[in-house]
């Protein structure tokens, strides 16, 4: 599958660590049939200004300058152009705090290549599984990447698909769209809503707040199953 260029960012104030991670990336991708680029950022402030470049993975330090890595994580969770985070730190006691829906692991400094490859492999598998899906309406077919879809809303026998770029109205039912998307990260939380859990900002009572600042209601009959599935998804994401 052609995923384009796999973009990696390093956010750490230690310049020697940048060289080390670049070398590890070179070794990891040597037998992968994919183009990749590594970009360096030396402060939290610097990477938070990066709103245009698509970034598949950020290797993020915790102790940095004025803005620490945990604060950077909270802001990155609002940035649709940055998809995944792996923390790299000598302070393993912060691992429990480094918990967010974009976080896929924690690497202890000094870095062991086996740990590094395990985390990078997890992100790599997630990115290459971000397949194109096809939806149709009266104007033709829409080819969408799963990661571009924020949520879907039922509208009688039609379905509104909300993406990062636009809204699409398809003649499919919400149930048919759910079957096409094939499960996680898409989760039914209401009879009328199917959401991409990777776009969740936080949970607030009977609502799910998305990174787009929209709030989606949680149906009473869906609540227990939806929350359990979401927590399991986060747990699986954090596991080695």
PDB file of C-alpha atoms in Angstrom:
ATOM      1  CA  UNK A   1       0.000   0.000   0.000  1.00  0.00           C
ATOM      2  CA  UNK A   2       1.256   3.481  -0.862  1.00  0.00           C
ATOM      3  CA  UNK A   3       1.152   5.675   2.243  1.00  0.00           C
ATOM      4  CA  UNK A   4       3.139   8.507   0.682  1.00  0.00           C
ATOM      5  CA  UNK A   5       5.918   9.769   2.955  1.00  0.00           C
ATOM      6  CA  UNK A   6       6.073   8.644   6.580  1.00  0.00           C
ATOM      7  CA  UNK A   7       6.878  11.839   8.478  1.00  0.00           C
ATOM      8  CA  UNK A   8       8.622  11.659  11.850  1.00  0.00           C
ATOM      9  CA  UNK A   9       9.285  14.571  14.193  1.00  0.00           C
ATOM     10  CA  UNK A  10      11.747  14.686  17.075  1.00  0.00           C
ATOM     11  CA  UNK A  11      10.985  17.240  19.791  1.00  0.00           C
ATOM     12  CA  UNK A  12      13.837  17.345  22.282  1.00  0.00           C
ATOM     13  CA  UNK A  13      16.312  20.002  23.412  1.00  0.00           C
ATOM     14  CA  UNK A  14      19.169  17.465  23.313  1.00  0.00           C
ATOM     15  CA  UNK A  15      20.727  17.722  19.840  1.00  0.00           C
ATOM     16  CA  UNK A  16      22.740  14.539  20.277  1.00  0.00           C
ATOM     17  CA  UNK A  17      19.524  12.617  20.856  1.00  0.00           C
ATOM     18  CA  UNK A  18      18.234  13.856  17.496  1.00  0.00           C
ATOM     19  CA  UNK A  19      21.213  12.233  15.771  1.00  0.00           C
ATOM     20  CA  UNK A  20      20.667   9.014  17.724  1.00  0.00           C
ATOM     21  CA  UNK A  21      16.969   8.777  16.799  1.00  0.00           C
ATOM     22  CA  UNK A  22      17.687   9.603  13.152  1.00  0.00           C
ATOM     23  CA  UNK A  23      20.170   6.728  13.078  1.00  0.00           C
ATOM     24  CA  UNK A  24      17.648   4.351  14.642  1.00  0.00           C
ATOM     25  CA  UNK A  25      15.009   5.432  12.107  1.00  0.00           C
ATOM     26  CA  UNK A  26      17.448   4.785   9.260  1.00  0.00           C
ATOM     27  CA  UNK A  27      18.023   1.255  10.562  1.00  0.00           C
ATOM     28  CA  UNK A  28      14.291   0.585  11.054  1.00  0.00           C
ATOM     29  CA  UNK A  29      13.296   1.669   7.550  1.00  0.00           C
ATOM     30  CA  UNK A  30      16.173  -0.003   5.716  1.00  0.00           C
ATOM     31  CA  UNK A  31      13.994  -2.988   4.748  1.00  0.00           C
ATOM     32  CA  UNK A  32      10.708  -1.066   4.441  1.00  0.00           C
ATOM     33  CA  UNK A  33       9.430  -0.136   1.025  1.00  0.00           C
ATOM     34  CA  UNK A  34       8.346   3.329   2.102  1.00  0.00           C
ATOM     35  CA  UNK A  35       9.674   6.876   1.875  1.00  0.00           C
ATOM     36  CA  UNK A  36      10.276   8.649   5.192  1.00  0.00           C
ATOM     37  CA  UNK A  37      11.541  11.969   6.486  1.00  0.00           C
ATOM     38  CA  UNK A  38      12.679  13.060   9.939  1.00  0.00           C
ATOM     39  CA  UNK A  39      12.194  16.645  11.125  1.00  0.00           C
ATOM     40  CA  UNK A  40      13.877  18.199  14.166  1.00  0.00           C
ATOM     41  CA  UNK A  41      12.272  20.536  16.708  1.00  0.00           C
ATOM     42  CA  UNK A  42      14.215  21.694  19.722  1.00  0.00           C
ATOM     43  CA  UNK A  43      11.424  23.052  21.926  1.00  0.00           C
ATOM     44  CA  UNK A  44       7.746  22.548  22.600  1.00  0.00           C
ATOM     45  CA  UNK A  45       7.045  26.046  21.332  1.00  0.00           C
ATOM     46  CA  UNK A  46       8.649  25.192  17.989  1.00  0.00           C
ATOM     47  CA  UNK A  47       6.622  22.073  17.248  1.00  0.00           C
ATOM     48  CA  UNK A  48       3.349  23.696  18.330  1.00  0.00           C
ATOM     49  CA  UNK A  49       3.857  26.244  15.551  1.00  0.00           C
ATOM     50  CA  UNK A  50       3.973  23.397  13.006  1.00  0.00           C
ATOM     51  CA  UNK A  51       0.369  23.494  11.828  1.00  0.00           C
ATOM     52  CA  UNK A  52       0.842  22.740   8.123  1.00  0.00           C
ATOM     53  CA  UNK A  53       3.131  19.700   7.891  1.00  0.00           C
ATOM     54  CA  UNK A  54       1.529  16.274   8.250  1.00  0.00           C
ATOM     55  CA  UNK A  55       3.352  14.345  11.000  1.00  0.00           C
ATOM     56  CA  UNK A  56       2.735  10.643  11.532  1.00  0.00           C
ATOM     57  CA  UNK A  57       4.784  10.370  14.707  1.00  0.00           C
ATOM     58  CA  UNK A  58       6.437  12.667  17.259  1.00  0.00           C
ATOM     59  CA  UNK A  59       9.202  11.419  19.528  1.00  0.00           C
ATOM     60  CA  UNK A  60       8.613  13.786  22.439  1.00  0.00           C
ATOM     61  CA  UNK A  61      10.790  14.560  25.462  1.00  0.00           C
ATOM     62  CA  UNK A  62       9.167  15.489  28.771  1.00  0.00           C
ATOM     63  CA  UNK A  63      11.651  17.923  30.319  1.00  0.00           C
ATOM     64  CA  UNK A  64      12.214  20.827  27.924  1.00  0.00           C
ATOM     65  CA  UNK A  65      12.612  24.577  28.319  1.00  0.00           C
ATOM     66  CA  UNK A  66       9.549  26.640  29.121  1.00  0.00           C
ATOM     67  CA  UNK A  67       6.899  24.164  27.936  1.00  0.00           C
ATOM     68  CA  UNK A  68       7.246  20.586  29.188  1.00  0.00           C
ATOM     69  CA  UNK A  69       6.366  17.568  27.085  1.00  0.00           C
ATOM     70  CA  UNK A  70       3.148  16.791  28.939  1.00  0.00           C
ATOM     71  CA  UNK A  71       1.821  20.266  28.177  1.00  0.00           C
ATOM     72  CA  UNK A  72       2.932  19.858  24.561  1.00  0.00           C
ATOM     73  CA  UNK A  73       1.007  16.554  24.410  1.00  0.00           C
ATOM     74  CA  UNK A  74      -2.203  18.303  25.503  1.00  0.00           C
ATOM     75  CA  UNK A  75      -1.836  20.832  22.689  1.00  0.00           C
ATOM     76  CA  UNK A  76      -0.844  18.242  20.083  1.00  0.00           C
ATOM     77  CA  UNK A  77      -4.059  16.369  20.845  1.00  0.00           C
ATOM     78  CA  UNK A  78      -5.864  19.370  19.359  1.00  0.00           C
ATOM     79  CA  UNK A  79      -3.717  19.408  16.200  1.00  0.00           C
ATOM     80  CA  UNK A  80      -5.243  17.349  13.363  1.00  0.00           C
ATOM     81  CA  UNK A  81      -1.959  17.292  11.408  1.00  0.00           C
ATOM     82  CA  UNK A  82      -0.109  15.334  14.124  1.00  0.00           C
ATOM     83  CA  UNK A  83      -1.284  11.745  14.529  1.00  0.00           C
ATOM     84  CA  UNK A  84       0.818   9.867  17.112  1.00  0.00           C
ATOM     85  CA  UNK A  85       3.146  10.491  20.054  1.00  0.00           C
ATOM     86  CA  UNK A  86       5.841   8.348  21.644  1.00  0.00           C
ATOM     87  CA  UNK A  87       7.516   9.833  24.715  1.00  0.00           C
ATOM     88  CA  UNK A  88      11.289   9.551  25.126  1.00  0.00           C
ATOM     89  CA  UNK A  89      12.500  10.429  28.610  1.00  0.00           C
ATOM     90  CA  UNK A  90      14.878   9.412  31.386  1.00  0.00           C
ATOM     91  CA  UNK A  91      12.039  10.008  33.886  1.00  0.00           C
ATOM     92  CA  UNK A  92       9.989   6.829  33.813  1.00  0.00           C
ATOM     93  CA  UNK A  93       7.966   8.076  36.784  1.00  0.00           C
ATOM     94  CA  UNK A  94       6.124  10.354  34.343  1.00  0.00           C
ATOM     95  CA  UNK A  95       4.963   7.438  32.177  1.00  0.00           C
ATOM     96  CA  UNK A  96       1.585   7.318  33.914  1.00  0.00           C
ATOM     97  CA  UNK A  97       1.018  11.019  33.215  1.00  0.00           C
ATOM     98  CA  UNK A  98       1.986  10.614  29.546  1.00  0.00           C
ATOM     99  CA  UNK A  99      -1.410   9.118  28.792  1.00  0.00           C
ATOM    100  CA  UNK A 100      -3.482  10.456  25.933  1.00  0.00           C
ATOM    101  CA  UNK A 101      -5.385   9.195  22.939  1.00  0.00           C
ATOM    102  CA  UNK A 102      -2.473   9.980  20.585  1.00  0.00           C
ATOM    103  CA  UNK A 103       0.168   8.456  22.863  1.00  0.00           C
ATOM    104  CA  UNK A 104       1.385   5.031  21.748  1.00  0.00           C
ATOM    105  CA  UNK A 105       4.144   4.399  24.205  1.00  0.00           C
ATOM    106  CA  UNK A 106       7.048   5.515  26.373  1.00  0.00           C
ATOM    107  CA  UNK A 107      10.752   4.894  25.737  1.00  0.00           C
ATOM    108  CA  UNK A 108      13.210   5.089  28.610  1.00  0.00           C
ATOM    109  CA  UNK A 109      16.492   6.926  28.089  1.00  0.00           C
ATOM    110  CA  UNK A 110      19.113   5.731  27.338  1.00  0.00           C
ATOM    111  CA  UNK A 111      17.309   4.285  24.352  1.00  0.00           C
ATOM    112  CA  UNK A 112      17.458   0.563  23.678  1.00  0.00           C
ATOM    113  CA  UNK A 113      17.052  -0.282  20.011  1.00  0.00           C
ATOM    114  CA  UNK A 114      14.605  -3.114  20.748  1.00  0.00           C
ATOM    115  CA  UNK A 115      12.302  -0.730  22.655  1.00  0.00           C
ATOM    116  CA  UNK A 116      12.595   1.913  19.966  1.00  0.00           C
ATOM    117  CA  UNK A 117      11.742  -0.532  17.177  1.00  0.00           C
ATOM    118  CA  UNK A 118       8.746  -1.898  19.103  1.00  0.00           C
ATOM    119  CA  UNK A 119       7.172   1.564  19.457  1.00  0.00           C
ATOM    120  CA  UNK A 120       7.977   2.632  15.917  1.00  0.00           C
ATOM    121  CA  UNK A 121       6.598  -0.647  14.558  1.00  0.00           C
ATOM    122  CA  UNK A 122       3.309  -0.031  16.367  1.00  0.00           C
ATOM    123  CA  UNK A 123       2.927   3.400  14.769  1.00  0.00           C
ATOM    124  CA  UNK A 124       4.075   2.117  11.393  1.00  0.00           C
ATOM    125  CA  UNK A 125       1.410  -0.616  11.444  1.00  0.00           C
ATOM    126  CA  UNK A 126      -1.250   1.917  12.402  1.00  0.00           C
ATOM    127  CA  UNK A 127      -0.282   4.268   9.578  1.00  0.00           C
ATOM    128  CA  UNK A 128      -0.150   1.622   6.854  1.00  0.00           C
ATOM    129  CA  UNK A 129      -3.557   0.330   8.002  1.00  0.00           C
ATOM    130  CA  UNK A 130      -5.023   3.800   7.428  1.00  0.00           C
ATOM    131  CA  UNK A 131      -6.649   2.532   4.282  1.00  0.00           C
ATOM    132  CA  UNK A 132      -8.816   4.330   1.772  1.00  0.00           C
ATOM    133  CA  UNK A 133     -12.552   3.724   2.032  1.00  0.00           C
ATOM    134  CA  UNK A 134     -15.119   4.515  -0.642  1.00  0.00           C
ATOM    135  CA  UNK A 135     -18.509   6.134  -0.121  1.00  0.00           C
ATOM    136  CA  UNK A 136     -20.981   7.043  -2.852  1.00  0.00           C
ATOM    137  CA  UNK A 137     -23.630   9.668  -3.479  1.00  0.00           C
ATOM    138  CA  UNK A 138     -25.508  10.951  -6.515  1.00  0.00           C
ATOM    139  CA  UNK A 139     -22.399  12.782  -7.706  1.00  0.00           C
ATOM    140  CA  UNK A 140     -20.140   9.740  -7.680  1.00  0.00           C
ATOM    141  CA  UNK A 141     -17.610   8.136  -5.348  1.00  0.00           C
ATOM    142  CA  UNK A 142     -15.594   9.663  -2.525  1.00  0.00           C
ATOM    143  CA  UNK A 143     -12.276   8.056  -1.581  1.00  0.00           C
ATOM    144  CA  UNK A 144     -11.388   8.949   2.009  1.00  0.00           C
ATOM    145  CA  UNK A 145      -8.632   8.005   4.386  1.00  0.00           C
ATOM    146  CA  UNK A 146     -10.005   6.739   7.683  1.00  0.00           C
ATOM    147  CA  UNK A 147      -7.855   9.214   9.623  1.00  0.00           C
ATOM    148  CA  UNK A 148      -9.518  12.128   7.796  1.00  0.00           C
ATOM    149  CA  UNK A 149     -12.979  11.180   9.072  1.00  0.00           C
ATOM    150  CA  UNK A 150     -14.015  12.854  12.334  1.00  0.00           C
ATOM    151  CA  UNK A 151     -17.532  11.502  12.784  1.00  0.00           C
ATOM    152  CA  UNK A 152     -20.637  10.362  10.929  1.00  0.00           C
ATOM    153  CA  UNK A 153     -24.224  11.367  11.602  1.00  0.00           C
ATOM    154  CA  UNK A 154     -27.372   9.536  10.527  1.00  0.00           C
ATOM    155  CA  UNK A 155     -29.920  11.550   8.567  1.00  0.00           C
ATOM    156  CA  UNK A 156     -32.877   9.279   7.794  1.00  0.00           C
ATOM    157  CA  UNK A 157     -31.684   6.950   5.011  1.00  0.00           C
ATOM    158  CA  UNK A 158     -28.672   9.153   4.370  1.00  0.00           C
ATOM    159  CA  UNK A 159     -25.485   9.732   6.311  1.00  0.00           C
ATOM    160  CA  UNK A 160     -23.436  12.908   6.789  1.00  0.00           C
ATOM    161  CA  UNK A 161     -19.697  12.236   6.898  1.00  0.00           C
ATOM    162  CA  UNK A 162     -17.689  14.980   8.583  1.00  0.00           C
ATOM    163  CA  UNK A 163     -14.039  15.055   7.559  1.00  0.00           C
ATOM    164  CA  UNK A 164     -11.190  17.421   8.343  1.00  0.00           C
ATOM    165  CA  UNK A 165     -11.797  19.195   5.037  1.00  0.00           C
ATOM    166  CA  UNK A 166     -15.576  19.059   4.453  1.00  0.00           C
ATOM    167  CA  UNK A 167     -18.945  17.408   4.984  1.00  0.00           C
ATOM    168  CA  UNK A 168     -20.074  14.683   2.574  1.00  0.00           C
ATOM    169  CA  UNK A 169     -23.667  13.481   2.238  1.00  0.00           C
ATOM    170  CA  UNK A 170     -23.890   9.856   1.180  1.00  0.00           C
ATOM    171  CA  UNK A 171     -26.909   7.735   0.287  1.00  0.00           C
ATOM    172  CA  UNK A 172     -25.648   5.009   2.636  1.00  0.00           C
ATOM    173  CA  UNK A 173     -27.237   4.397   6.030  1.00  0.00           C
ATOM    174  CA  UNK A 174     -25.133   4.869   9.156  1.00  0.00           C
ATOM    175  CA  UNK A 175     -25.143   1.100   9.694  1.00  0.00           C
ATOM    176  CA  UNK A 176     -23.744   0.500   6.210  1.00  0.00           C
ATOM    177  CA  UNK A 177     -21.039   3.115   6.795  1.00  0.00           C
ATOM    178  CA  UNK A 178     -20.195   1.429  10.099  1.00  0.00           C
ATOM    179  CA  UNK A 179     -19.749  -1.894   8.312  1.00  0.00           C
ATOM    180  CA  UNK A 180     -17.526  -0.298   5.652  1.00  0.00           C
ATOM    181  CA  UNK A 181     -15.275   1.299   8.270  1.00  0.00           C
ATOM    182  CA  UNK A 182     -14.877  -2.025  10.029  1.00  0.00           C
ATOM    183  CA  UNK A 183     -14.635  -1.246  13.734  1.00  0.00           C
ATOM    184  CA  UNK A 184     -12.050   0.659  15.736  1.00  0.00           C
ATOM    185  CA  UNK A 185     -11.092   3.433  15.706  1.00  0.00           C
ATOM    186  CA  UNK A 186     -14.743   4.027  14.755  1.00  0.00           C
ATOM    187  CA  UNK A 187     -17.164   3.620  17.630  1.00  0.00           C
ATOM    188  CA  UNK A 188     -20.966   3.814  17.760  1.00  0.00           C
ATOM    189  CA  UNK A 189     -21.863   6.059  20.691  1.00  0.00           C
ATOM    190  CA  UNK A 190     -25.458   6.920  19.786  1.00  0.00           C
ATOM    191  CA  UNK A 191     -28.140   5.651  17.423  1.00  0.00           C
ATOM    192  CA  UNK A 192     -27.317   8.631  15.180  1.00  0.00           C
ATOM    193  CA  UNK A 193     -23.541   8.992  15.665  1.00  0.00           C
ATOM    194  CA  UNK A 194     -20.405   7.045  14.808  1.00  0.00           C
ATOM    195  CA  UNK A 195     -17.167   8.730  15.884  1.00  0.00           C
ATOM    196  CA  UNK A 196     -13.457   8.338  15.221  1.00  0.00           C
ATOM    197  CA  UNK A 197     -12.088   7.890  18.747  1.00  0.00           C
ATOM    198  CA  UNK A 198      -8.741   9.302  17.622  1.00  0.00           C
ATOM    199  CA  UNK A 199     -10.512  12.664  17.316  1.00  0.00           C
ATOM    200  CA  UNK A 200     -11.733  12.755  20.928  1.00  0.00           C
ATOM    201  CA  UNK A 201     -10.502  15.662  23.039  1.00  0.00           C
ATOM    202  CA  UNK A 202     -12.191  14.643  26.305  1.00  0.00           C
ATOM    203  CA  UNK A 203     -15.307  13.116  27.839  1.00  0.00           C
ATOM    204  CA  UNK A 204     -17.744  15.360  29.684  1.00  0.00           C
ATOM    205  CA  UNK A 205     -20.741  13.716  31.316  1.00  0.00           C
ATOM    206  CA  UNK A 206     -23.148  12.578  28.626  1.00  0.00           C
ATOM    207  CA  UNK A 207     -21.090  14.129  25.817  1.00  0.00           C
ATOM    208  CA  UNK A 208     -17.904  13.438  23.904  1.00  0.00           C
ATOM    209  CA  UNK A 209     -15.932  16.555  23.010  1.00  0.00           C
ATOM    210  CA  UNK A 210     -13.994  16.342  19.757  1.00  0.00           C
ATOM    211  CA  UNK A 211     -10.831  18.151  18.694  1.00  0.00           C
ATOM    212  CA  UNK A 212     -13.030  20.228  16.375  1.00  0.00           C
ATOM    213  CA  UNK A 213     -14.732  21.579  19.535  1.00  0.00           C
ATOM    214  CA  UNK A 214     -17.969  19.824  18.592  1.00  0.00           C
ATOM    215  CA  UNK A 215     -19.846  17.808  21.226  1.00  0.00           C
ATOM    216  CA  UNK A 216     -21.448  14.461  20.418  1.00  0.00           C
ATOM    217  CA  UNK A 217     -24.111  12.984  22.735  1.00  0.00           C
ATOM    218  CA  UNK A 218     -23.613   9.519  24.201  1.00  0.00           C
ATOM    219  CA  UNK A 219     -26.789   7.438  23.978  1.00  0.00           C
ATOM    220  CA  UNK A 220     -27.855   5.815  27.248  1.00  0.00           C
ATOM    221  CA  UNK A 221     -28.044   2.355  25.709  1.00  0.00           C
ATOM    222  CA  UNK A 222     -24.563   2.787  24.170  1.00  0.00           C
ATOM    223  CA  UNK A 223     -22.748   4.412  27.098  1.00  0.00           C
ATOM    224  CA  UNK A 224     -21.337   1.418  29.014  1.00  0.00           C
ATOM    225  CA  UNK A 225     -20.196  -0.497  25.923  1.00  0.00           C
ATOM    226  CA  UNK A 226     -18.788   2.610  24.243  1.00  0.00           C
ATOM    227  CA  UNK A 227     -16.771   3.739  27.262  1.00  0.00           C
ATOM    228  CA  UNK A 228     -15.450   0.234  27.879  1.00  0.00           C
ATOM    229  CA  UNK A 229     -14.377  -0.109  24.235  1.00  0.00           C
ATOM    230  CA  UNK A 230     -12.733   3.321  24.264  1.00  0.00           C
ATOM    231  CA  UNK A 231     -10.738   2.587  27.428  1.00  0.00           C
ATOM    232  CA  UNK A 232      -9.620  -0.751  26.008  1.00  0.00           C
ATOM    233  CA  UNK A 233      -8.505   0.988  22.813  1.00  0.00           C
ATOM    234  CA  UNK A 234      -6.430   3.480  24.817  1.00  0.00           C
ATOM    235  CA  UNK A 235      -4.934   0.680  26.889  1.00  0.00           C
ATOM    236  CA  UNK A 236      -3.956  -1.303  23.798  1.00  0.00           C
ATOM    237  CA  UNK A 237      -2.376   1.827  22.378  1.00  0.00           C
ATOM    238  CA  UNK A 238      -0.168   2.278  25.440  1.00  0.00           C
ATOM    239  CA  UNK A 239       0.964  -1.329  25.710  1.00  0.00           C
ATOM    240  CA  UNK A 240       4.390  -2.380  24.466  1.00  0.00           C
TER     241      UNK A 240
END
